[in-house]
Coordinates of C-alpha atoms in Angstrom, one line a residue:
P25 CA 69.5 101.1 84.5
A26 CA 70.8 97.7 86.2
P27 CA 70.0 97.7 90.0
T28 CA 72.9 98.1 92.2
P29 CA 74.6 94.6 93.0
A30 CA 74.1 94.1 97.0
P31 CA 77.8 95.1 98.6
S32 CA 79.6 91.7 99.5
Y33 CA 81.3 90.7 103.0
F34 CA 83.7 87.8 103.0
V35 CA 86.1 86.0 105.4
E36 CA 88.4 84.0 103.4
G37 CA 91.1 82.1 104.6
K38 CA 93.2 78.4 105.1
V39 CA 93.2 74.6 107.0
V40 CA 96.5 73.9 107.3
D41 CA 98.0 70.9 109.2
G42 CA 99.6 70.5 105.5
Y43 CA 97.1 71.9 103.9
I44 CA 94.1 70.5 103.8
S45 CA 91.4 69.9 101.6
G46 CA 87.6 68.7 101.7
A47 CA 87.2 70.3 104.7
T48 CA 84.1 72.0 105.7
V49 CA 84.9 75.4 107.3
Y50 CA 81.5 77.0 109.7
I51 CA 80.6 80.2 111.5
D52 CA 79.3 78.2 114.8
Q53 CA 77.0 80.9 115.3
N54 CA 75.0 79.4 118.2
F55 CA 78.4 79.0 120.2
N56 CA 77.4 74.7 120.6
F57 CA 80.7 74.2 118.2
S58 CA 79.1 71.8 115.3
F59 CA 77.8 72.6 112.4
D60 CA 73.8 73.2 112.5
E61 CA 71.6 74.2 109.6
G62 CA 71.8 78.0 107.9
E63 CA 75.2 78.8 109.8
L64 CA 77.8 79.7 106.5
S65 CA 80.2 77.5 105.8
A66 CA 82.0 76.4 103.3
V67 CA 84.5 73.5 101.6
T68 CA 88.7 73.9 101.4
V69 CA 90.2 73.6 97.8
E70 CA 93.5 71.8 97.5
D71 CA 95.4 74.3 98.8
G72 CA 93.4 74.8 101.9
S73 CA 91.7 77.9 101.5
F74 CA 87.5 78.5 101.4
I75 CA 85.5 81.5 101.2
I76 CA 82.5 81.9 103.0
E77 CA 80.4 84.8 101.4
T78 CA 77.1 87.4 102.4
T79 CA 75.7 90.9 102.2
D80 CA 74.2 91.0 105.2
D81 CA 76.1 93.6 106.8
E82 CA 74.4 93.1 110.3
L83 CA 75.2 88.9 109.8
F84 CA 78.4 89.7 108.7
Q85 CA 78.8 92.2 112.1
C86 CA 77.4 89.2 114.2
I87 CA 79.3 86.2 113.2
I88 CA 82.6 87.6 112.8
E89 CA 82.6 87.4 117.0
R90 CA 82.4 83.9 116.3
P91 CA 83.7 80.9 116.3
I92 CA 85.0 79.1 113.2
I93 CA 85.6 75.9 112.7
A94 CA 87.1 73.6 110.8
N95 CA 85.3 70.0 110.7
V96 CA 88.2 68.0 108.7
P97 CA 86.3 64.4 107.9
I98 CA 87.9 60.8 107.2
G99 CA 88.2 61.4 103.3
A100 CA 89.1 65.0 103.5
F101 CA 93.4 64.6 102.6
D102 CA 96.4 66.2 104.2
S103 CA 99.0 67.6 101.4
T104 CA 101.8 66.5 103.8
L105 CA 100.6 63.2 105.4
G106 CA 97.3 62.5 103.0
E107 CA 94.2 60.7 103.1
I108 CA 92.8 62.0 106.7
T109 CA 91.5 58.9 108.6
E110 CA 90.6 59.8 112.3
P111 CA 88.1 63.0 111.9
Y112 CA 89.0 66.1 113.8
D113 CA 88.6 69.9 114.7
M114 CA 90.3 72.8 114.2
I115 CA 88.8 75.8 116.1
L116 CA 89.4 80.0 115.4
P117 CA 87.9 81.5 118.5
S118 CA 86.7 84.3 116.3
I119 CA 87.2 86.1 113.0
S120 CA 88.1 89.0 115.1
D121 CA 90.9 87.2 116.7
A122 CA 92.7 86.5 113.9
G123 CA 92.9 90.1 113.6
N124 CA 92.2 90.6 110.2
Q125 CA 89.9 88.8 107.2
N126 CA 92.2 86.8 106.3
V127 CA 91.8 83.7 108.6
I128 CA 93.8 80.7 109.4
L129 CA 92.8 77.6 110.6
S130 CA 95.7 75.4 112.6
P131 CA 96.8 72.5 115.0
F132 CA 98.0 76.2 117.2
T133 CA 94.3 77.8 116.7
S134 CA 93.1 75.2 118.4
L135 CA 95.5 75.0 121.4
L136 CA 94.3 78.8 121.5
S137 CA 90.6 78.5 121.4
S138 CA 91.2 75.6 124.3
A139 CA 93.5 78.0 126.1
I140 CA 90.5 80.6 126.0
S141 CA 87.6 78.3 127.0

């Protein structure tokens, strides 16, 4: 018989100011608010959506308590405003703060993050 595939755990969501494509969304596992080698990440597509996936349940339980950050670089695309000319970040304090695994990162979540910190 074929081996049973490992279960998959994932975080999915959208980056919205207008829909942002080309942003790197990452789980800030060490709370330093910069993208480090080995941190789980994904790049947003045209409708702003992303999926970050792991087969490691222990890692997943850890990352849902960590900040999730969308790094929006020059050249990313905002469906409302067009091409991004000034880079910026949007932050959600943690996935568990979102109340579910369907995560939305927006200017509002960034305001929430700065109020918490």
